[in-house]
Amino acid sequence: MLELLGYIGAIFIGLVLGITGGGGSILTVPILVYILNYNPVIATAYSLFIVGTTSGFGTIQNFKKGLVIPKTAFQFAIPSLIGVYLTRKFIVPRIPETILYFGSAQLSKETFLMILFAVMMFMASFSMLKNKKEDDIIQIGNKSLVVVVIQLFFVGILIGLIGAGGGFLIIPALLKFAKLPMKKAIGTSLLIITINSLIGFTGDIQNMEMDWIFLISFTTFSVIGIFIGLYIQQYVNEKHLKKIFGFFVLIMSFVILYKEILS
């Protein structure tokens, strides 16, 4: 029964990616951890493959519609993918199994990664829900572009730690700095997610054994979902997309924090 729920969840992962251009990993990691009982470290690795491959199919469809800006995608992807790869290859395997002790209690590596995952979602949701005026949008000069590159590198480190595709971090950057319309930001983010996720996953291949049969079957259902999501996306207003995305991320952050801390 739980396995069936997991595969139904896989369809919703693709659905969310197709509609919002991100958020797929926000579903992927909780489904793998809380429904299919995977260790969070393995779940974050599997998430990169599932979300990256699914996003790749979505990118092809959006490219045909003229909703992908490849030049912008690679500009944003290069700094972050370096951070993702280095994190999955070198940092995650070296995080100690027990990070902190609180008397008789302790903060494990797995709990730390899930809490970090939830905190980043919580912060990203506010970025998406906040109403910004045109005057608030920062123009990029040479100096600010350098700052953006550094920020994207650290975004890559965060993506690598939490196993996310990074849509909920990258879309706000595309809206703010690249000044793309919401639907083009979504289409372009899928290409960035594809690059970041699959490059990051190559770092995991060298550190752990993969269940390829599960990964391919689960990802197949997710790909079906993204085609459904891309179809639905045509009929959704851009402003509504941003709000829906923000509220979804906010709700999921509370769910994960509850599971990891309060329960």
CSV table of C-alpha atoms in Angstrom, one decimal:
chain,number,residue,atom,x,y,z
A,1,MET,CA,0.0,0.0,0.0
A,2,LEU,CA,2.8,2.4,0.9
A,3,GLU,CA,4.6,1.6,-2.3
A,4,LEU,CA,1.5,2.4,-4.3
A,5,LEU,CA,1.2,5.7,-2.5
A,6,GLY,CA,4.8,6.4,-3.3
A,7,TYR,CA,4.3,5.9,-7.0
A,8,ILE,CA,1.1,8.0,-7.0
A,9,GLY,CA,3.3,10.6,-5.3
A,10,ALA,CA,5.8,10.3,-8.2
A,11,ILE,CA,3.1,11.5,-10.5
A,12,PHE,CA,2.5,14.5,-8.3
A,13,ILE,CA,6.2,15.3,-8.3
A,14,GLY,CA,6.1,15.6,-12.1
A,15,LEU,CA,2.8,17.5,-11.9
A,16,VAL,CA,4.3,20.1,-9.6
A,17,LEU,CA,7.5,20.4,-11.7
A,18,GLY,CA,5.4,20.9,-14.8
A,19,ILE,CA,3.1,23.6,-13.3
A,20,THR,CA,5.6,25.6,-11.2
A,21,GLY,CA,9.0,24.8,-12.6
A,22,GLY,CA,10.3,23.8,-9.2
A,23,GLY,CA,9.0,22.1,-6.1
A,24,GLY,CA,9.3,18.6,-7.4
A,25,SER,CA,12.1,17.8,-4.9
A,26,ILE,CA,10.0,19.3,-2.2
A,27,LEU,CA,7.7,16.3,-2.7
A,28,THR,CA,10.4,13.8,-3.7
A,29,VAL,CA,12.4,13.8,-0.5
A,30,PRO,CA,9.4,13.6,1.9
A,31,ILE,CA,7.9,10.8,-0.2
A,32,LEU,CA,11.1,8.8,-0.3
A,33,VAL,CA,11.8,9.4,3.5
A,34,TYR,CA,8.3,9.3,5.0
A,35,ILE,CA,6.4,6.9,2.7
A,36,LEU,CA,9.0,4.6,1.2
A,37,ASN,CA,11.3,4.7,4.3
A,38,TYR,CA,14.6,5.6,2.6
A,39,ASN,CA,17.4,7.1,4.6
A,40,PRO,CA,17.4,10.9,4.1
A,41,VAL,CA,21.0,10.8,2.7
A,42,ILE,CA,20.0,8.2,0.1
A,43,ALA,CA,16.7,10.0,-0.5
A,44,THR,CA,18.5,13.3,-1.3
A,45,ALA,CA,20.7,11.5,-3.8
A,46,TYR,CA,17.7,9.7,-5.5
A,47,SER,CA,15.9,13.0,-5.6
A,48,LEU,CA,18.6,14.5,-7.7
A,49,PHE,CA,18.2,11.8,-10.3
A,50,ILE,CA,14.4,11.7,-10.3
A,51,VAL,CA,13.9,15.5,-10.4
A,52,GLY,CA,16.8,16.0,-12.9
A,53,THR,CA,15.5,13.4,-15.4
A,54,THR,CA,11.9,14.5,-15.1
A,55,SER,CA,12.9,18.2,-15.5
A,56,GLY,CA,14.8,17.2,-18.6
A,57,PHE,CA,11.6,16.0,-20.3
A,58,GLY,CA,9.9,19.2,-19.2
A,59,THR,CA,12.7,21.3,-20.6
A,60,ILE,CA,12.3,19.7,-24.1
A,61,GLN,CA,8.5,20.5,-24.1
A,62,ASN,CA,9.0,24.1,-22.8
A,63,PHE,CA,11.8,24.7,-25.4
A,64,LYS,CA,9.4,23.8,-28.2
A,65,LYS,CA,7.0,26.5,-26.8
A,66,GLY,CA,9.8,29.1,-26.6
A,67,LEU,CA,9.7,29.2,-22.8
A,68,VAL,CA,13.4,28.3,-22.2
A,69,ILE,CA,16.2,30.9,-22.4
A,70,PRO,CA,19.4,28.7,-22.8
A,71,LYS,CA,21.9,31.5,-22.4
A,72,THR,CA,20.4,32.6,-19.1
A,73,ALA,CA,20.0,29.0,-17.9
A,74,PHE,CA,23.7,28.2,-18.4
A,75,GLN,CA,24.8,31.5,-16.8
A,76,PHE,CA,22.8,30.6,-13.7
A,77,ALA,CA,23.7,26.9,-13.8
A,78,ILE,CA,27.5,26.9,-14.1
A,79,PRO,CA,28.2,28.5,-10.6
A,80,SER,CA,25.5,26.4,-8.9
A,81,LEU,CA,26.4,23.1,-10.5
A,82,ILE,CA,30.0,23.4,-9.3
A,83,GLY,CA,28.7,23.9,-5.8
A,84,VAL,CA,26.2,21.0,-6.1
A,85,TYR,CA,28.9,18.5,-7.4
A,86,LEU,CA,31.5,19.4,-4.8
A,87,THR,CA,28.9,19.1,-2.0
A,88,ARG,CA,27.6,15.7,-3.1
A,89,LYS,CA,31.0,14.4,-3.8
A,90,PHE,CA,33.0,15.7,-0.8
A,91,ILE,CA,30.9,17.4,1.9
A,92,VAL,CA,27.8,15.2,2.4
A,93,PRO,CA,29.9,11.9,2.9
A,94,ARG,CA,32.0,13.7,5.5
A,95,ILE,CA,29.2,15.1,7.7
A,96,PRO,CA,29.4,13.1,11.0
A,97,GLU,CA,26.5,10.8,11.8
A,98,THR,CA,25.9,12.7,15.1
A,99,ILE,CA,26.3,16.4,14.7
A,100,LEU,CA,25.3,17.7,18.2
A,101,TYR,CA,24.4,16.3,21.6
A,102,PHE,CA,21.7,17.9,23.8
A,103,GLY,CA,22.1,16.0,27.1
A,104,SER,CA,20.6,12.6,26.4
A,105,ALA,CA,19.2,13.8,23.0
A,106,GLN,CA,21.2,14.2,19.8
A,107,LEU,CA,21.0,15.8,16.4
A,108,SER,CA,21.7,13.2,13.8
A,109,LYS,CA,23.0,13.8,10.2
A,110,GLU,CA,19.6,12.7,8.8
A,111,THR,CA,17.5,15.0,11.0
A,112,PHE,CA,19.9,17.9,10.3
A,113,LEU,CA,19.5,17.5,6.5
A,114,MET,CA,15.7,17.3,6.8
A,115,ILE,CA,15.5,20.4,9.1
A,116,LEU,CA,17.8,22.3,6.7
A,117,PHE,CA,15.6,21.2,3.9
A,118,ALA,CA,12.5,22.6,5.7
A,119,VAL,CA,14.2,25.9,6.7
A,120,MET,CA,15.3,26.6,3.1
A,121,MET,CA,11.8,25.9,1.9
A,122,PHE,CA,10.3,28.3,4.5
A,123,MET,CA,12.7,31.1,3.4
A,124,ALA,CA,12.0,30.5,-0.3
A,125,SER,CA,8.3,30.7,0.2
A,126,PHE,CA,8.5,34.2,1.6
A,127,SER,CA,10.6,35.3,-1.4
A,128,MET,CA,7.8,34.0,-3.7
A,129,LEU,CA,4.9,35.4,-1.7
A,130,LYS,CA,6.2,38.9,-1.1
A,131,ASN,CA,4.8,41.4,-3.5
A,132,LYS,CA,7.6,43.3,-5.1
A,133,LYS,CA,7.3,46.6,-6.9
A,134,GLU,CA,9.2,47.2,-10.1
A,135,ASP,CA,11.4,49.7,-8.2
A,136,ASP,CA,12.5,46.9,-5.9
A,137,ILE,CA,14.1,44.9,-8.7
A,138,ILE,CA,17.9,45.3,-8.7
A,139,GLN,CA,19.6,46.1,-12.0
A,140,ILE,CA,22.6,43.9,-12.6
A,141,GLY,CA,25.9,45.7,-13.3
A,142,ASN,CA,29.3,44.1,-13.4
A,143,LYS,CA,29.7,44.3,-9.6
A,144,SER,CA,26.2,42.9,-8.9
A,145,LEU,CA,26.8,40.1,-11.4
A,146,VAL,CA,29.8,38.9,-9.5
A,147,VAL,CA,27.7,38.9,-6.3
A,148,VAL,CA,25.1,36.9,-8.1
A,149,VAL,CA,27.6,34.3,-9.2
A,150,ILE,CA,28.9,33.9,-5.7
A,151,GLN,CA,25.4,33.6,-4.4
A,152,LEU,CA,24.6,30.9,-7.0
A,153,PHE,CA,27.6,28.9,-6.0
A,154,PHE,CA,26.3,28.9,-2.4
A,155,VAL,CA,22.8,28.0,-3.7
A,156,GLY,CA,24.5,25.0,-5.3
A,157,ILE,CA,26.0,24.0,-1.9
A,158,LEU,CA,22.5,24.2,-0.4
A,159,ILE,CA,21.0,22.3,-3.3
A,160,GLY,CA,23.7,19.6,-2.8
A,161,LEU,CA,23.0,19.4,1.0
A,162,ILE,CA,19.2,19.0,0.7
A,163,GLY,CA,19.1,17.1,-2.6
A,164,ALA,CA,16.7,19.6,-4.2
A,165,GLY,CA,16.6,20.6,-7.8
A,166,GLY,CA,16.7,24.2,-6.6
A,167,GLY,CA,13.7,25.5,-8.4
A,168,PHE,CA,12.4,27.2,-5.2
A,169,LEU,CA,15.7,29.0,-4.9
A,170,ILE,CA,16.4,29.6,-8.6
A,171,ILE,CA,13.0,30.9,-9.8
A,172,PRO,CA,13.1,34.0,-7.5
A,173,ALA,CA,16.6,34.7,-8.8
A,174,LEU,CA,15.4,34.5,-12.4
A,175,LEU,CA,12.5,36.8,-11.7
A,176,LYS,CA,14.6,39.3,-9.8
A,177,PHE,CA,17.9,39.4,-11.7
A,178,ALA,CA,17.1,38.0,-15.2
A,179,LYS,CA,13.7,39.8,-15.2
A,180,LEU,CA,12.0,36.9,-16.9
A,181,PRO,CA,8.2,36.6,-17.1
A,182,MET,CA,7.0,33.9,-14.7
A,183,LYS,CA,6.4,31.3,-17.4
A,184,LYS,CA,9.8,31.8,-19.0
A,185,ALA,CA,11.4,31.7,-15.5
A,186,ILE,CA,9.6,28.3,-15.0
A,187,GLY,CA,10.8,26.9,-18.3
A,188,THR,CA,14.3,28.2,-17.9
A,189,SER,CA,14.5,26.9,-14.3
A,190,LEU,CA,13.7,23.4,-15.5
A,191,LEU,CA,16.8,23.4,-17.7
A,192,ILE,CA,18.9,24.7,-14.7
A,193,ILE,CA,17.3,22.0,-12.4
A,194,THR,CA,18.2,19.3,-15.0
A,195,ILE,CA,21.8,20.4,-15.2
A,196,ASN,CA,22.3,20.9,-11.4
A,197,SER,CA,20.5,17.7,-10.4
A,198,LEU,CA,22.2,15.3,-12.8
A,199,ILE,CA,25.7,16.8,-12.3
A,200,GLY,CA,25.1,16.5,-8.5
A,201,PHE,CA,24.0,13.0,-8.9
A,202,THR,CA,27.2,12.0,-10.6
A,203,GLY,CA,28.9,12.9,-7.3
A,204,ASP,CA,26.7,10.4,-5.5
A,205,ILE,CA,27.3,7.6,-8.0
A,206,GLN,CA,30.9,7.6,-6.8
A,207,ASN,CA,29.9,7.3,-3.1
A,208,MET,CA,26.9,4.9,-2.9
A,209,GLU,CA,25.2,2.0,-4.6
A,210,MET,CA,22.1,2.8,-6.6
A,211,ASP,CA,18.9,0.9,-6.9
A,212,TRP,CA,18.5,1.6,-10.7
A,213,ILE,CA,15.4,-0.5,-11.1
A,214,PHE,CA,13.5,1.6,-8.5
A,215,LEU,CA,15.0,4.8,-9.8
A,216,ILE,CA,13.9,4.2,-13.4
A,217,SER,CA,10.4,3.0,-12.5
A,218,PHE,CA,9.8,5.8,-10.0
A,219,THR,CA,11.1,8.4,-12.5
A,220,THR,CA,8.9,7.0,-15.3
A,221,PHE,CA,5.8,7.9,-13.2
A,222,SER,CA,7.2,11.3,-12.5
A,223,VAL,CA,7.8,12.0,-16.2
A,224,ILE,CA,4.1,11.1,-16.8
A,225,GLY,CA,3.2,13.7,-14.2
A,226,ILE,CA,5.3,16.5,-15.8
A,227,PHE,CA,3.5,16.1,-19.1
A,228,ILE,CA,0.2,16.4,-17.3
A,229,GLY,CA,1.5,19.5,-15.4
A,230,LEU,CA,2.8,21.2,-18.6
A,231,TYR,CA,-0.7,20.8,-20.1
A,232,ILE,CA,-2.4,22.3,-17.1
A,233,GLN,CA,0.2,25.1,-16.9
A,234,GLN,CA,-1.2,26.6,-20.1
A,235,TYR,CA,-4.4,27.5,-18.4
A,236,VAL,CA,-3.0,29.0,-15.2
A,237,ASN,CA,-2.4,32.7,-14.7
A,238,GLU,CA,1.3,33.7,-14.1
A,239,LYS,CA,0.6,35.7,-10.9
A,240,HIS,CA,-1.5,32.8,-9.6
A,241,LEU,CA,1.4,30.4,-10.4
A,242,LYS,CA,3.7,32.4,-8.2
A,243,LYS,CA,1.3,32.5,-5.3
A,244,ILE,CA,0.4,28.8,-5.6
A,245,PHE,CA,4.1,27.9,-5.7
A,246,GLY,CA,4.9,30.0,-2.6
A,247,PHE,CA,2.0,28.7,-0.5
A,248,PHE,CA,2.9,25.1,-1.4
A,249,VAL,CA,6.5,25.5,-0.4
A,250,LEU,CA,5.4,27.2,2.9
A,251,ILE,CA,3.0,24.4,3.8
A,252,MET,CA,5.5,21.6,3.1
A,253,SER,CA,8.1,23.3,5.2
A,254,PHE,CA,5.8,23.2,8.3
A,255,VAL,CA,5.0,19.5,7.5
A,256,ILE,CA,8.6,18.5,7.5
A,257,LEU,CA,9.5,20.5,10.6
A,258,TYR,CA,6.6,18.9,12.4
A,259,LYS,CA,7.7,15.4,11.4
A,260,GLU,CA,11.3,16.0,12.4
A,261,ILE,CA,11.0,18.1,15.6
A,262,LEU,CA,7.5,18.2,17.1
A,263,SER,CA,6.6,14.6,16.5
